[in-house]
mmCIF file of C-alpha atoms and ligand atoms in Angstrom:
data_model
loop_
_atom_site.group_PDB
_atom_site.id
_atom_site.type_symbol
_atom_site.label_atom_id
_atom_site.label_comp_id
_atom_site.label_asym_id
_atom_site.label_seq_id
_atom_site.Cartn_x
_atom_site.Cartn_y
_atom_site.Cartn_z
ATOM 1 C CA MET A 202 -35.211 -27.421 38.166
ATOM 2 C CA THR A 203 -32.480 -25.447 38.559
ATOM 3 C CA ILE A 204 -32.278 -22.910 35.450
ATOM 4 C CA LEU A 205 -29.116 -20.751 34.376
ATOM 5 C CA VAL A 206 -30.305 -17.397 32.824
ATOM 6 C CA THR A 207 -27.756 -15.875 30.784
ATOM 7 C CA GLY A 208 -28.642 -12.120 30.529
ATOM 8 C CA GLY A 209 -30.967 -12.421 33.150
ATOM 9 C CA ALA A 210 -31.092 -8.988 34.357
ATOM 10 C CA GLY A 211 -32.105 -7.626 30.833
ATOM 11 C CA TYR A 212 -35.971 -7.132 29.761
ATOM 12 C CA ILE A 213 -37.184 -10.463 28.679
ATOM 13 C CA GLY A 214 -35.069 -12.029 31.221
ATOM 14 C CA SER A 215 -36.013 -10.287 34.224
ATOM 15 C CA HIS A 216 -39.713 -10.833 33.504
ATOM 16 C CA THR A 217 -38.947 -14.742 32.856
ATOM 17 C CA ILE A 218 -37.270 -15.086 36.110
ATOM 18 C CA ILE A 219 -40.576 -14.132 37.758
ATOM 19 C CA GLU A 220 -42.616 -16.896 35.645
ATOM 20 C CA LEU A 221 -39.857 -19.312 36.371
ATOM 21 C CA HIS A 222 -40.243 -18.518 40.393
ATOM 22 C CA LYS A 223 -44.046 -19.003 40.101
ATOM 23 C CA ALA A 224 -43.805 -22.232 38.358
ATOM 24 C CA ASN A 225 -41.357 -23.349 41.345
ATOM 25 C CA HIS A 226 -38.069 -23.231 39.211
ATOM 26 C CA GLU A 227 -34.663 -22.611 40.894
ATOM 27 C CA VAL A 228 -32.811 -19.493 39.132
ATOM 28 C CA ILE A 229 -29.092 -18.676 38.871
ATOM 29 C CA VAL A 230 -28.429 -15.580 36.729
ATOM 30 C CA VAL A 231 -25.199 -14.689 34.832
ATOM 31 C CA ASP A 232 -25.244 -11.586 33.158
ATOM 32 C CA ASP A 233 -22.143 -8.871 32.697
ATOM 33 C CA LEU A 234 -24.601 -5.669 33.207
ATOM 34 C CA SER A 235 -23.501 -4.573 29.781
ATOM 35 C CA ASN A 236 -27.004 -3.835 28.945
ATOM 36 C CA SER A 237 -28.822 -3.665 32.422
ATOM 37 C CA SER A 238 -28.387 -2.885 36.084
ATOM 38 C CA LYS A 239 -28.518 -5.025 39.276
ATOM 39 C CA GLU A 240 -31.407 -3.007 40.367
ATOM 40 C CA SER A 241 -33.945 -5.201 38.104
ATOM 41 C CA LEU A 242 -33.004 -8.047 39.761
ATOM 42 C CA LYS A 243 -33.556 -6.717 43.125
ATOM 43 C CA ARG A 244 -36.900 -6.012 41.833
ATOM 44 C CA VAL A 245 -37.499 -9.383 40.763
ATOM 45 C CA GLU A 246 -36.950 -10.896 43.885
ATOM 46 C CA GLU A 247 -38.907 -7.977 45.575
ATOM 47 C CA ILE A 248 -41.940 -9.217 42.946
ATOM 48 C CA SER A 249 -41.497 -12.811 43.549
ATOM 49 C CA GLY A 250 -40.257 -13.099 47.178
ATOM 50 C CA LYS A 251 -37.613 -15.467 46.227
ATOM 51 C CA GLN A 252 -33.690 -14.992 45.954
ATOM 52 C CA VAL A 253 -31.752 -14.985 42.761
ATOM 53 C CA LYS A 254 -28.234 -16.217 43.010
ATOM 54 C CA PHE A 255 -26.160 -13.966 40.564
ATOM 55 C CA TYR A 256 -23.129 -13.764 38.670
ATOM 56 C CA ASN A 257 -21.472 -10.720 37.166
ATOM 57 C CA PHE A 258 -19.547 -11.615 34.485
ATOM 58 C CA SER A 259 -20.006 -12.562 30.739
ATOM 59 C CA VAL A 260 -20.443 -15.819 29.228
ATOM 60 C CA LEU A 261 -17.477 -14.989 27.582
ATOM 61 C CA ASN A 262 -15.267 -15.950 30.379
ATOM 62 C CA LYS A 263 -15.138 -19.593 30.101
ATOM 63 C CA ASP A 264 -13.016 -20.293 33.416
ATOM 64 C CA LYS A 265 -15.893 -18.438 35.492
ATOM 65 C CA LEU A 266 -18.435 -20.129 33.518
ATOM 66 C CA LYS A 267 -17.149 -23.467 34.536
ATOM 67 C CA GLY A 268 -17.171 -22.016 38.222
ATOM 68 C CA ILE A 269 -21.021 -21.628 37.997
ATOM 69 C CA PHE A 270 -21.269 -25.337 36.435
ATOM 70 C CA LYS A 271 -18.771 -26.799 39.324
ATOM 71 C CA THR A 272 -20.611 -25.050 42.280
ATOM 72 C CA ASN A 273 -24.422 -25.806 40.992
ATOM 73 C CA LYS A 274 -26.270 -28.537 39.745
ATOM 74 C CA ILE A 275 -27.687 -26.968 36.545
ATOM 75 C CA ASP A 276 -30.695 -28.847 34.708
ATOM 76 C CA THR A 277 -31.209 -26.027 31.975
ATOM 77 C CA VAL A 278 -29.927 -23.218 30.418
ATOM 78 C CA ILE A 279 -32.125 -20.187 29.021
ATOM 79 C CA HIS A 280 -29.639 -18.199 26.864
ATOM 80 C CA PHE A 281 -30.819 -14.309 26.622
ATOM 81 C CA ALA A 282 -27.163 -13.183 26.711
ATOM 82 C CA ALA A 283 -26.980 -11.096 23.475
ATOM 83 C CA PHE A 284 -26.302 -7.377 22.053
ATOM 84 C CA LYS A 285 -29.516 -6.409 20.395
ATOM 85 C CA ALA A 286 -28.998 -2.962 18.628
ATOM 86 C CA VAL A 287 -29.795 -3.761 15.006
ATOM 87 C CA GLY A 288 -28.367 0.178 13.992
ATOM 88 C CA GLU A 289 -24.902 -0.488 16.505
ATOM 89 C CA SER A 290 -24.541 -3.952 14.787
ATOM 90 C CA VAL A 291 -24.263 -2.316 11.431
ATOM 91 C CA ALA A 292 -21.594 0.039 13.014
ATOM 92 C CA PHE A 293 -19.721 -2.457 14.785
ATOM 93 C CA PRO A 294 -20.266 -5.832 13.324
ATOM 94 C CA LEU A 295 -17.351 -7.477 15.176
ATOM 95 C CA LYS A 296 -18.679 -6.307 18.603
ATOM 96 C CA TYR A 297 -21.671 -8.246 17.756
ATOM 97 C CA TYR A 298 -20.242 -11.437 16.146
ATOM 98 C CA HIS A 299 -17.741 -11.452 19.345
ATOM 99 C CA ASN A 300 -20.231 -11.367 21.898
ATOM 100 C CA ASN A 301 -23.091 -13.041 20.260
ATOM 101 C CA ILE A 302 -21.584 -15.778 18.747
ATOM 102 C CA SER A 303 -18.345 -16.598 20.622
ATOM 103 C CA GLY A 304 -20.368 -16.106 23.800
ATOM 104 C CA THR A 305 -22.846 -18.877 22.603
ATOM 105 C CA VAL A 306 -19.980 -20.938 21.703
ATOM 106 C CA THR A 307 -18.297 -20.612 24.876
ATOM 107 C CA LEU A 308 -21.411 -21.495 27.029
ATOM 108 C CA LEU A 309 -22.470 -24.261 24.467
ATOM 109 C CA GLU A 310 -18.845 -25.732 25.193
ATOM 110 C CA VAL A 311 -18.996 -25.581 28.761
ATOM 111 C CA MET A 312 -22.650 -26.832 28.758
ATOM 112 C CA SER A 313 -21.089 -30.093 27.056
ATOM 113 C CA GLU A 314 -18.254 -30.306 29.202
ATOM 114 C CA PHE A 315 -20.712 -30.522 32.404
ATOM 115 C CA ASN A 316 -23.211 -33.003 30.425
ATOM 116 C CA VAL A 317 -25.886 -30.299 30.680
ATOM 117 C CA LYS A 318 -27.476 -30.534 27.083
ATOM 118 C CA ASN A 319 -30.754 -28.720 27.653
ATOM 119 C CA ILE A 320 -30.925 -24.922 26.430
ATOM 120 C CA VAL A 321 -33.833 -22.579 25.671
ATOM 121 C CA PHE A 322 -32.427 -20.078 22.910
ATOM 122 C CA SER A 323 -33.658 -16.532 22.540
ATOM 123 C CA SER A 324 -34.089 -16.244 18.528
ATOM 124 C CA SER A 325 -35.770 -13.395 16.648
ATOM 125 C CA ALA A 326 -38.351 -12.956 13.972
ATOM 126 C CA THR A 327 -35.457 -10.980 12.270
ATOM 127 C CA VAL A 328 -34.240 -14.238 10.768
ATOM 128 C CA TYR A 329 -37.190 -14.285 8.307
ATOM 129 C CA GLY A 330 -35.816 -11.203 6.825
ATOM 130 C CA ASP A 331 -38.333 -9.606 4.498
ATOM 131 C CA PRO A 332 -40.889 -12.635 4.364
ATOM 132 C CA ALA A 333 -42.572 -13.316 1.226
ATOM 133 C CA ARG A 334 -46.196 -13.160 2.936
ATOM 134 C CA VAL A 335 -47.863 -12.890 6.389
ATOM 135 C CA PRO A 336 -48.672 -14.497 8.609
ATOM 136 C CA ILE A 337 -45.323 -16.440 8.721
ATOM 137 C CA ASP A 338 -44.458 -19.607 10.025
ATOM 138 C CA GLU A 339 -41.782 -21.555 11.233
ATOM 139 C CA SER A 340 -41.105 -23.228 7.864
ATOM 140 C CA PHE A 341 -40.620 -19.731 5.786
ATOM 141 C CA ALA A 342 -36.945 -19.283 4.013
ATOM 142 C CA LEU A 343 -34.937 -17.519 6.485
ATOM 143 C CA SER A 344 -32.484 -14.510 5.326
ATOM 144 C CA VAL A 345 -31.318 -11.475 6.975
ATOM 145 C CA THR A 346 -30.543 -7.837 6.441
ATOM 146 C CA ASN A 347 -28.250 -6.559 9.272
ATOM 147 C CA PRO A 348 -25.224 -8.373 11.613
ATOM 148 C CA TYR A 349 -27.361 -8.281 14.349
ATOM 149 C CA GLY A 350 -30.058 -10.770 12.479
ATOM 150 C CA ARG A 351 -27.142 -12.517 11.169
ATOM 151 C CA THR A 352 -25.878 -13.504 14.443
ATOM 152 C CA LYS A 353 -29.049 -14.759 15.493
ATOM 153 C CA LEU A 354 -29.174 -16.894 12.037
ATOM 154 C CA MET A 355 -25.927 -18.493 12.791
ATOM 155 C CA MET A 356 -26.384 -19.255 16.198
ATOM 156 C CA GLU A 357 -29.641 -21.145 14.939
ATOM 157 C CA GLU A 358 -27.242 -22.860 12.818
ATOM 158 C CA ILE A 359 -24.862 -23.403 15.097
ATOM 159 C CA LEU A 360 -27.419 -25.270 17.507
ATOM 160 C CA GLN A 361 -28.840 -27.529 14.863
ATOM 161 C CA ASP A 362 -25.040 -28.567 14.130
ATOM 162 C CA VAL A 363 -24.647 -29.313 17.768
ATOM 163 C CA TYR A 364 -27.801 -31.186 17.642
ATOM 164 C CA ARG A 365 -26.947 -33.414 14.683
ATOM 165 C CA ALA A 366 -23.984 -34.422 16.043
ATOM 166 C CA ASP A 367 -25.253 -35.234 19.468
ATOM 167 C CA ASN A 368 -28.956 -35.835 19.472
ATOM 168 C CA LYS A 369 -28.820 -36.143 23.520
ATOM 169 C CA TRP A 370 -29.093 -32.411 23.130
ATOM 170 C CA ASN A 371 -32.694 -30.684 23.685
ATOM 171 C CA ILE A 372 -32.858 -27.418 22.305
ATOM 172 C CA VAL A 373 -35.839 -24.716 21.678
ATOM 173 C CA ILE A 374 -35.294 -22.286 19.687
ATOM 174 C CA LEU A 375 -38.044 -19.350 20.233
ATOM 175 C CA ARG A 376 -38.071 -16.661 17.647
ATOM 176 C CA TYR A 377 -39.663 -13.599 19.661
ATOM 177 C CA PHE A 378 -41.866 -11.022 17.431
ATOM 178 C CA ASN A 379 -42.204 -7.762 19.030
ATOM 179 C CA PRO A 380 -41.831 -7.829 22.681
ATOM 180 C CA VAL A 381 -43.424 -4.688 24.462
ATOM 181 C CA GLY A 382 -45.104 -3.831 27.960
ATOM 182 C CA ALA A 383 -44.196 -4.520 31.316
ATOM 183 C CA HIS A 384 -44.748 -6.357 34.593
ATOM 184 C CA LYS A 385 -48.236 -5.373 36.189
ATOM 185 C CA SER A 386 -46.409 -4.250 39.490
ATOM 186 C CA GLY A 387 -44.901 -1.256 37.479
ATOM 187 C CA ARG A 388 -41.481 -1.991 39.077
ATOM 188 C CA ILE A 389 -39.591 -4.143 35.989
ATOM 189 C CA GLY A 390 -39.731 -3.001 32.407
ATOM 190 C CA GLU A 391 -37.782 -2.109 29.536
ATOM 191 C CA ASP A 392 -34.794 0.395 30.130
ATOM 192 C CA PRO A 393 -33.041 1.226 27.050
ATOM 193 C CA ASN A 394 -30.192 3.466 27.057
ATOM 194 C CA GLY A 395 -30.245 6.769 25.273
ATOM 195 C CA ILE A 396 -32.882 7.499 22.693
ATOM 196 C CA PRO A 397 -34.796 4.314 22.006
ATOM 197 C CA ASN A 398 -34.597 2.690 18.764
ATOM 198 C CA ASN A 399 -37.774 0.594 19.139
ATOM 199 C CA LEU A 400 -41.451 1.782 18.586
ATOM 200 C CA MET A 401 -42.989 1.044 21.808
ATOM 201 C CA PRO A 402 -40.383 2.653 24.109
ATOM 202 C CA PHE A 403 -40.031 5.730 21.558
ATOM 203 C CA ILE A 404 -43.671 6.599 22.327
ATOM 204 C CA SER A 405 -43.754 6.031 25.857
ATOM 205 C CA GLN A 406 -40.802 8.633 26.412
ATOM 206 C CA VAL A 407 -43.105 10.840 23.919
ATOM 207 C CA ALA A 408 -45.956 10.433 26.418
ATOM 208 C CA VAL A 409 -43.775 11.127 29.400
ATOM 209 C CA GLY A 410 -42.188 14.154 27.940
ATOM 210 C CA LYS A 411 -38.703 13.260 27.664
ATOM 211 C CA LEU A 412 -39.131 13.414 23.750
ATOM 212 C CA LYS A 413 -40.828 15.740 21.600
ATOM 213 C CA GLU A 414 -42.500 13.723 18.670
ATOM 214 C CA LEU A 415 -42.541 10.536 17.141
ATOM 215 C CA ALA A 416 -41.207 10.297 13.679
ATOM 216 C CA VAL A 417 -43.136 7.883 11.811
ATOM 217 C CA PHE A 418 -40.671 5.823 9.145
ATOM 218 C CA GLY A 419 -42.909 5.913 6.281
ATOM 219 C CA ASP A 420 -46.644 5.990 5.354
ATOM 220 C CA ASP A 421 -46.121 4.648 1.837
ATOM 221 C CA TYR A 422 -46.341 0.715 2.578
ATOM 222 C CA ASN A 423 -48.760 -1.510 1.307
ATOM 223 C CA THR A 424 -50.461 -1.692 4.936
ATOM 224 C CA VAL A 425 -53.746 -0.754 6.403
ATOM 225 C CA ASP A 426 -52.774 2.795 6.623
ATOM 226 C CA GLY A 427 -49.477 2.878 5.154
ATOM 227 C CA THR A 428 -47.221 2.432 8.144
ATOM 228 C CA GLY A 429 -45.305 -0.582 9.044
ATOM 229 C CA VAL A 430 -47.554 -3.757 10.699
ATOM 230 C CA ARG A 431 -45.747 -5.579 13.407
ATOM 231 C CA ASP A 432 -46.814 -8.505 15.954
ATOM 232 C CA TYR A 433 -46.530 -6.836 19.537
ATOM 233 C CA ILE A 434 -46.638 -9.553 22.094
ATOM 234 C CA HIS A 435 -46.594 -8.886 25.988
ATOM 235 C CA VAL A 436 -42.953 -9.464 27.338
ATOM 236 C CA VAL A 437 -45.071 -11.419 30.624
ATOM 237 C CA ASP A 438 -46.732 -13.550 27.897
ATOM 238 C CA LEU A 439 -43.286 -13.980 26.023
ATOM 239 C CA ALA A 440 -41.843 -14.680 29.480
ATOM 240 C CA TYR A 441 -44.635 -17.614 30.189
ATOM 241 C CA GLY A 442 -43.389 -18.995 26.958
ATOM 242 C CA HIS A 443 -40.282 -20.059 28.220
ATOM 243 C CA VAL A 444 -41.537 -22.087 31.013
ATOM 244 C CA SER A 445 -43.544 -23.812 28.362
ATOM 245 C CA ALA A 446 -40.807 -24.332 26.531
ATOM 246 C CA LEU A 447 -39.191 -25.899 29.486
ATOM 247 C CA LYS A 448 -41.703 -28.397 29.801
ATOM 248 C CA LYS A 449 -40.930 -29.484 26.109
ATOM 249 C CA ILE A 450 -37.180 -29.824 27.037
ATOM 250 C CA THR A 451 -38.201 -32.483 29.459
ATOM 251 C CA ASP A 452 -40.115 -34.422 27.322
ATOM 252 C CA ASN A 453 -36.873 -34.936 25.413
ATOM 253 C CA SER A 454 -37.680 -34.093 22.089
ATOM 254 C CA GLY A 455 -34.633 -32.887 20.433
ATOM 255 C CA LEU A 456 -34.602 -29.745 18.735
ATOM 256 C CA ASN A 457 -37.597 -27.933 18.152
ATOM 257 C CA ILE A 458 -38.386 -24.392 17.113
ATOM 258 C CA TYR A 459 -41.247 -21.887 17.736
ATOM 259 C CA ASN A 460 -42.508 -18.575 16.677
ATOM 260 C CA LEU A 461 -43.751 -16.425 20.133
ATOM 261 C CA GLY A 462 -46.001 -13.920 18.536
ATOM 262 C CA THR A 463 -49.806 -13.093 18.776
ATOM 263 C CA GLY A 464 -50.739 -13.502 15.349
ATOM 264 C CA LYS A 465 -52.011 -10.068 15.294
ATOM 265 C CA GLY A 466 -50.548 -7.113 13.501
ATOM 266 C CA TYR A 467 -50.483 -3.368 14.384
ATOM 267 C CA SER A 468 -49.684 -0.505 12.362
ATOM 268 C CA VAL A 469 -47.382 2.141 13.734
ATOM 269 C CA LEU A 470 -50.373 4.687 13.897
ATOM 270 C CA GLU A 471 -52.793 2.012 15.421
ATOM 271 C CA THR A 472 -50.119 1.440 17.995
ATOM 272 C CA LEU A 473 -49.462 5.241 18.719
ATOM 273 C CA HIS A 474 -53.572 5.430 19.203
ATOM 274 C CA ALA A 475 -53.525 2.446 21.501
ATOM 275 C CA PHE A 476 -51.077 4.372 23.648
ATOM 276 C CA GLU A 477 -52.424 7.419 23.550
ATOM 277 C CA ALA A 478 -55.945 5.585 24.969
ATOM 278 C CA ALA A 479 -53.893 4.080 27.609
ATOM 279 C CA CYS A 480 -52.053 7.421 28.581
ATOM 280 C CA GLY A 481 -54.993 9.769 27.901
ATOM 281 C CA LYS A 482 -52.939 12.279 26.205
ATOM 282 C CA LYS A 483 -52.734 13.133 22.321
ATOM 283 C CA LEU A 484 -49.437 12.157 21.002
ATOM 284 C CA LYS A 485 -47.305 14.252 18.697
ATOM 285 C CA TYR A 486 -45.813 12.576 15.419
ATOM 286 C CA LYS A 487 -44.519 13.582 12.078
ATOM 287 C CA VAL A 488 -44.200 11.529 9.218
ATOM 288 C CA ALA A 489 -40.486 10.809 8.263
ATOM 289 C CA PRO A 490 -38.380 8.551 5.363
ATOM 290 C CA ARG A 491 -38.716 4.872 5.722
ATOM 291 C CA ARG A 492 -35.835 3.367 7.842
ATOM 292 C CA ALA A 493 -32.975 1.822 6.102
ATOM 293 C CA GLY A 494 -33.758 -2.133 6.251
ATOM 294 C CA ASP A 495 -37.392 -2.111 7.478
ATOM 295 C CA ILE A 496 -39.952 -4.318 6.026
ATOM 296 C CA ALA A 497 -43.713 -3.617 5.800
ATOM 297 C CA SER A 498 -45.395 -6.275 7.614
ATOM 298 C CA CYS A 499 -44.383 -8.524 10.139
ATOM 299 C CA TYR A 500 -46.386 -10.838 12.095
ATOM 300 C CA ALA A 501 -47.007 -14.411 13.156
ATOM 301 C CA LEU A 502 -48.795 -17.906 12.587
ATOM 302 C CA PRO A 503 -48.276 -18.811 16.331
ATOM 303 C CA ASP A 504 -50.399 -22.152 15.900
ATOM 304 C CA LYS A 505 -47.442 -24.364 16.369
ATOM 305 C CA ALA A 506 -46.544 -23.318 19.826
ATOM 306 C CA LYS A 507 -50.271 -23.564 20.785
ATOM 307 C CA ARG A 508 -50.343 -26.996 19.616
ATOM 308 C CA GLU A 509 -46.820 -28.241 20.773
ATOM 309 C CA LEU A 510 -46.054 -26.048 23.925
ATOM 310 C CA ASP A 511 -49.736 -25.527 24.861
ATOM 311 C CA TRP A 512 -48.682 -21.963 25.243
ATOM 312 C CA GLN A 513 -50.738 -18.692 23.575
ATOM 313 C CA ALA A 514 -50.628 -14.870 24.214
ATOM 314 C CA THR A 515 -53.327 -13.743 26.070
ATOM 315 C CA ARG A 516 -52.707 -10.000 26.622
ATOM 316 C CA ASN A 517 -53.973 -7.384 24.030
ATOM 317 C CA MET A 518 -52.549 -4.410 22.603
ATOM 318 C CA GLU A 519 -54.584 -2.175 25.180
ATOM 319 C CA GLU A 520 -52.928 -4.249 28.008
ATOM 320 C CA MET A 521 -49.539 -3.782 26.476
ATOM 321 C CA CYS A 522 -49.824 0.123 26.328
ATOM 322 C CA ILE A 523 -51.219 0.070 30.148
ATOM 323 C CA ASP A 524 -48.540 -1.557 31.395
ATOM 324 C CA ALA A 525 -45.674 0.181 29.484
ATOM 325 C CA TRP A 526 -47.091 3.313 30.465
ATOM 326 C CA ARG A 527 -47.183 2.407 34.182
ATOM 327 C CA TRP A 528 -43.639 1.350 34.042
ATOM 328 C CA GLN A 529 -42.684 4.702 32.338
ATOM 329 C CA THR A 530 -44.310 7.001 34.634
ATOM 330 C CA ASN A 531 -43.329 5.221 37.672
ATOM 331 C CA ASN A 532 -39.606 5.172 36.708
ATOM 332 C CA PRO A 533 -39.193 7.962 34.264
ATOM 333 C CA GLU A 534 -35.637 7.208 34.314
ATOM 334 C CA GLY A 535 -35.705 3.728 34.200
ATOM 335 C CA TYR A 536 -33.684 1.769 36.837
ATOM 336 C CA LYS A 537 -31.958 4.987 37.551
ATOM 337 C CA SER A 538 -35.425 6.769 38.996
ATOM 338 C CA GLY A 539 -34.525 4.727 42.244
ATOM 339 C CA LYS A 540 -36.813 2.895 44.700
HETATM 340 P P1 NAD B 960 -31.536 -6.659 27.194
HETATM 341 O O1 NAD B 960 -30.345 -6.153 26.555
HETATM 342 O O2 NAD B 960 -32.279 -6.130 27.781
HETATM 343 O O3 NAD B 960 -31.128 -8.131 27.935
HETATM 344 C C1 NAD B 960 -29.745 -8.737 27.426
HETATM 345 C C2 NAD B 960 -29.016 -8.868 28.654
HETATM 346 O O4 NAD B 960 -28.084 -9.971 28.243
HETATM 347 C C3 NAD B 960 -28.372 -7.826 29.094
HETATM 348 O O5 NAD B 960 -28.986 -7.793 30.824
HETATM 349 C C4 NAD B 960 -27.128 -7.898 28.992
HETATM 350 O O6 NAD B 960 -26.367 -6.919 30.141
HETATM 351 C C5 NAD B 960 -26.406 -9.091 28.887
HETATM 352 N N1 NAD B 960 -25.475 -9.637 28.342
HETATM 353 C C6 NAD B 960 -25.474 -9.459 26.779
HETATM 354 N N2 NAD B 960 -23.893 -9.853 26.637
HETATM 355 C C7 NAD B 960 -23.589 -10.542 27.765
HETATM 356 C C8 NAD B 960 -22.302 -11.345 27.977
HETATM 357 N N3 NAD B 960 -21.640 -11.718 26.849
HETATM 358 N N4 NAD B 960 -22.423 -12.042 29.069
HETATM 359 C C9 NAD B 960 -23.701 -11.914 30.112
HETATM 360 N N5 NAD B 960 -24.449 -11.074 29.884
HETATM 361 C C10 NAD B 960 -24.591 -10.420 28.833
HETATM 362 O O7 NAD B 960 -32.442 -7.420 25.603
HETATM 363 P P2 NAD B 960 -33.651 -8.251 25.807
HETATM 364 O O8 NAD B 960 -34.728 -7.559 24.858
HETATM 365 O O9 NAD B 960 -34.035 -8.613 27.113
HETATM 366 O O10 NAD B 960 -33.461 -9.517 24.853
HETATM 367 C C11 NAD B 960 -32.863 -10.690 25.489
HETATM 368 C C12 NAD B 960 -32.782 -11.864 24.374
HETATM 369 O O11 NAD B 960 -33.964 -11.684 23.668
HETATM 370 C C13 NAD B 960 -31.653 -11.264 23.386
HETATM 371 O O12 NAD B 960 -30.976 -12.238 22.941
HETATM 372 C C14 NAD B 960 -31.855 -10.640 22.134
HETATM 373 O O13 NAD B 960 -31.580 -10.718 20.986
HETATM 374 C C15 NAD B 960 -33.187 -11.547 21.752
HETATM 375 N N6 NAD B 960 -34.619 -10.844 21.601
HETATM 376 C C16 NAD B 960 -34.792 -9.752 21.789
HETATM 377 C C17 NAD B 960 -35.892 -8.866 21.233
HETATM 378 C C18 NAD B 960 -36.558 -7.714 21.650
HETATM 379 O O14 NAD B 960 -37.083 -6.790 20.554
HETATM 380 N N7 NAD B 960 -36.064 -7.164 22.709
HETATM 381 C C19 NAD B 960 -36.528 -9.624 19.883
HETATM 382 C C20 NAD B 960 -36.137 -10.688 19.505
HETATM 383 C C21 NAD B 960 -34.864 -11.396 20.397
HETATM 384 C C1 WQD B 961 -41.682 -1.084 14.962
HETATM 385 C C2 WQD B 961 -42.242 -0.226 13.794
HETATM 386 C C3 WQD B 961 -40.853 0.802 12.589
HETATM 387 C C4 WQD B 961 -39.371 3.320 15.618
HETATM 388 C C5 WQD B 961 -36.719 -4.543 15.806
HETATM 389 C C6 WQD B 961 -35.598 -5.586 15.235
HETATM 390 C C7 WQD B 961 -35.649 -6.831 15.650
HETATM 391 C C8 WQD B 961 -36.347 -7.069 16.875
HETATM 392 C C9 WQD B 961 -37.339 -6.527 17.469
HETATM 393 C C10 WQD B 961 -34.589 -8.161 18.155
HETATM 394 C C11 WQD B 961 -41.420 0.037 12.490
HETATM 395 C C12 WQD B 961 -41.330 2.010 13.326
HETATM 396 C C13 WQD B 961 -40.030 2.559 14.970
HETATM 397 C C14 WQD B 961 -39.748 5.025 15.520
HETATM 398 C C15 WQD B 961 -41.740 4.405 13.756
HETATM 399 N N1 WQD B 961 -35.267 -7.306 17.992
HETATM 400 N N2 WQD B 961 -40.998 2.469 13.937
HETATM 401 N N3 WQD B 961 -40.720 5.101 14.666
HETATM 402 O O1 WQD B 961 -37.975 -2.846 13.519
HETATM 403 O O2 WQD B 961 -39.932 -4.511 13.907
HETATM 404 O O3 WQD B 961 -37.719 -4.841 15.174
HETATM 405 O O4 WQD B 961 -36.640 -5.007 17.009
HETATM 406 O O5 WQD B 961 -34.511 -9.247 17.933
HETATM 407 O O6 WQD B 961 -34.613 -7.886 15.261
HETATM 408 O O7 WQD B 961 -35.231 -5.289 14.031
HETATM 409 O O8 WQD B 961 -38.893 -2.877 15.521
HETATM 410 O O9 WQD B 961 -39.842 -1.340 17.292
HETATM 411 O O10 WQD B 961 -37.755 -0.674 15.760
HETATM 412 O O11 WQD B 961 -40.041 -0.837 14.941
HETATM 413 O O12 WQD B 961 -42.452 4.578 12.727
HETATM 414 O O13 WQD B 961 -39.377 5.771 15.943
HETATM 415 O O14 WQD B 961 -42.095 1.006 14.375
HETATM 416 O O15 WQD B 961 -40.417 1.598 11.006
HETATM 417 O O16 WQD B 961 -42.719 -0.364 11.278
HETATM 418 P P1 WQD B 961 -38.773 -3.761 14.229
HETATM 419 P P2 WQD B 961 -39.174 -1.287 15.793
#
């Protein structure tokens, strides 16, 4: 199949392209490089030995987007393109609504016009808000605590309405838990701008000496050791989940929603210690106040994806840390580290 990957130069997109190539799909990318660089795609081509056709503009640009559909026969779209920083979304909600919601609506309009009605959409466990209990299955009540999360929830609802109005659409909504790690080659990985918001990239930068110590946001949660528990999933497992989702799309099975997680929760301190084992160093940390909007525990019940997509995560926490560490040490400045 020919797959249009929006946001394909980003963290999850770049890893997904490699799995798509392995499964013999043709890949076309549209990305405005607002949170990524072309270097990631160059390295993807180097890893998979295949070319990626790249369009450098925003999915908000309807005319240019139509041009892609005019010149290429697209079978399915995998839609990663979005802004994703929770704190920034609180400060600049309109920036998030414009890019994430209007971008998605524009994309869906163009798809509809060209009669391409297959889409895999990147949602997030953030749509479960503060869940009543764990593990979380797909039927849990949805709620959100910040504008970023609200854009994901709204986009899920938009997709449901689109499907209700026209059931020729095939839609797979994937709710990712916490993606971490990097490709085994150490050539592609997560390359956050400035000081990382997320735990694993922050720990990696402490380990490589760029940051002094980890601030553990709260040690008084009702969890194994008082620190927050999350379902960290290796980005390559997550990437492969998209290949599985494409098989579901070709079954013409309407709209389906899946959690992509491992089903196992790790606390902040457990994650820190796993990373220490991977990098062979003791890492400094201090306990800090809770971060606003954080919850105690969040981990998936991933059984539906196993049952219906024949997909499950196979890489453990040790592998996530080893791979994140390899990427970090080989590329201390991310893609700016050069060749
Ligand atoms: P990322 O920022 O690395 O990748 C997103 C890519 O989209 C970037 O390359 C960026 O330049 C591009 N982009 C943004 N707006 C665009 C636009 N209007 N037009 C074209 N390109 C645009 O993020 P990621 O971690 O790879 O996340 C991919 C998707 O998965 C996002 O939708 C994100 O919300 C979702 N998600 C991420 C996580 C996570 O923790 N990383 C968790 C759950 C869901
Ligand atoms: C994990 C744990 C923190 C940093 C976020 C988004 C979510 C999704 C994934 C996109 C928590 C603790 C963190 C630090 C810490 N993204 N922590 N010190 O908050 O589960 O999810 O990313 O959809 O929407 O909200 O991930 O990595 O930020 O935090 O103690 O410096 O690590 O309190 O318990 P989170 P995270």
